[in-house]
Amino acid sequence: GNFVRGNYIGLTLDAGGAVAALGNNGPGIEISESTTNEVGGSFAQRNLIADNAEAGVAISGAAASGNRVRSNYIGTNDFASAALGTQDVGVLLELGARNNSLTGSQADPLVISGNTAFGVLMRGSGTTGNSLAGAYVGTTGDSRAAVA
């Protein structure tokens, strides 16, 4: 599989060095008909994914299985404390994607917040066996407040 780690996707740094929305015309990361890819990893390997025209992470197709999305900030700023941009869906699994995992922990959080429609959307015939565990959906990275 492939590894996507330590990136700013849909974002840029402004003149002061702060993370700012930049956007793009598609998903931030798209995994289509592919297996055993990993997006993120430990906290130090996390991706910051926001302000994409489509999903932050899209996993689709019957051959898309065994993929892992771990310990990223999706839809938020680099502190996971506020929404950044206008991304509709944080993570989308569809068109038969199966047995993929979205995971985080207190030490290595997966934060999916600040999206305008869905944090996580699993849809379509054959989309099954996917798991979501240890993630903060709709909250800040410390889970103390909602992200708007």
XYZ file of C-alpha atoms in Angstrom:
148
model
C 0.000 0.000 0.000
C 0.811 3.670 -0.055
C 1.368 6.117 2.806
C 0.149 9.731 2.980
C 1.691 11.402 6.021
C 2.559 14.856 7.319
C 0.798 16.948 4.658
C -1.287 20.114 4.518
C -4.014 19.326 1.965
C -6.335 22.097 0.730
C -4.378 24.544 2.884
C -1.519 27.027 2.761
C 0.491 29.144 5.165
C -0.304 32.853 5.220
C 2.337 35.604 5.418
C 2.416 35.269 9.202
C 2.980 31.512 9.073
C -0.541 30.566 10.154
C -2.475 27.812 8.396
C -5.113 29.249 6.029
C -7.741 27.744 3.713
C -6.631 27.430 0.086
C -9.061 24.863 -1.335
C -8.985 22.688 -4.416
C -11.512 21.359 -6.947
C -11.840 17.774 -5.743
C -11.332 15.555 -2.721
C -8.322 16.152 -0.530
C -7.279 12.493 -0.782
C -8.996 9.936 -2.993
C -8.508 6.191 -2.658
C -10.366 4.450 -5.481
C -10.357 0.672 -6.039
C -7.143 0.326 -4.000
C -6.162 -1.666 -0.912
C -4.030 -1.309 2.223
C -3.244 2.401 1.970
C -2.638 4.446 5.099
C -3.563 8.112 5.556
C -1.855 9.482 8.666
C -0.366 7.385 11.419
C 0.941 8.722 14.710
C 0.271 12.279 15.850
C 3.569 13.388 14.290
C 2.515 11.798 10.966
C -0.965 13.321 10.861
C -2.276 15.191 7.831
C -4.194 18.438 8.080
C -6.998 18.161 5.487
C -9.565 20.937 4.963
C -11.330 23.235 2.475
C -11.682 20.741 -0.369
C -14.528 20.989 -2.920
C -15.406 17.349 -2.219
C -14.671 15.065 0.736
C -11.525 15.484 2.788
C -10.856 11.758 2.328
C -12.860 9.684 -0.181
C -12.583 5.890 -0.260
C -14.627 4.227 -2.989
C -15.131 1.073 -5.012
C -15.562 -2.634 -4.353
C -11.796 -3.198 -4.433
C -11.196 -0.465 -1.821
C -10.544 -2.471 1.333
C -8.089 -2.615 4.183
C -7.376 1.114 3.997
C -6.672 3.011 7.216
C -7.294 6.652 8.106
C -5.505 7.327 11.393
C -4.829 10.348 13.567
C -5.543 13.206 11.140
C -7.222 16.591 11.547
C -9.962 16.691 8.905
C -11.942 19.927 8.470
C -10.168 21.858 11.234
C -7.249 24.164 11.858
C -3.887 22.862 13.053
C -5.001 22.921 16.695
C -8.282 21.047 15.974
C -10.062 23.929 17.690
C -11.951 25.631 14.827
C -13.369 24.853 11.395
C -11.207 25.759 8.423
C -12.794 26.227 5.002
C -16.048 24.894 3.601
C -15.537 21.177 3.035
C -18.865 19.275 2.861
C -17.847 15.805 4.077
C -14.885 14.849 6.249
C -14.581 11.171 5.245
C -16.692 9.481 2.560
C -16.860 5.705 2.081
C -18.998 4.600 -0.870
C -19.591 2.415 -3.927
C -18.779 -0.848 -2.164
C -15.802 0.233 -0.060
C -15.439 -2.407 2.633
C -13.410 -3.299 5.701
C -11.682 0.066 6.008
C -10.913 1.686 9.364
C -11.034 5.222 10.711
C -9.212 5.275 14.042
C -7.700 7.523 16.641
C -6.812 7.556 20.305
C -6.401 10.131 23.038
C -2.655 10.323 22.338
C -3.061 10.236 18.535
C -6.502 11.753 17.850
C -8.485 11.451 14.651
C -10.518 14.669 14.538
C -13.274 14.978 11.914
C -15.034 18.274 12.538
C -16.032 21.572 10.982
C -17.469 20.034 7.809
C -20.628 21.636 6.435
C -22.684 18.449 5.877
C -21.311 15.183 7.333
C -18.327 14.274 9.453
C -18.405 10.680 8.189
C -20.689 9.397 5.432
C -20.891 5.675 4.561
C -23.281 4.986 1.701
C -24.192 2.673 -1.129
C -24.783 -0.981 -1.776
C -21.887 -3.172 -0.683
C -20.323 -0.505 1.517
C -19.918 -2.677 4.603
C -17.577 -3.746 7.390
C -16.052 -0.294 7.790
C -15.193 0.873 11.304
C -14.988 4.158 13.158
C -13.288 4.003 16.562
C -11.644 6.468 18.904
C -12.433 9.493 16.735
C -13.634 12.952 17.712
C -16.452 13.774 15.279
C -17.939 17.263 15.491
C -15.790 18.287 18.466
C -12.457 19.889 19.175
C -9.403 17.653 19.492
C -9.815 17.543 23.271
C -13.579 16.785 22.880
C -14.516 19.678 25.163
C -16.516 21.749 22.681
C -18.324 21.590 19.357
C -16.523 22.870 16.266
C -18.547 25.330 14.226
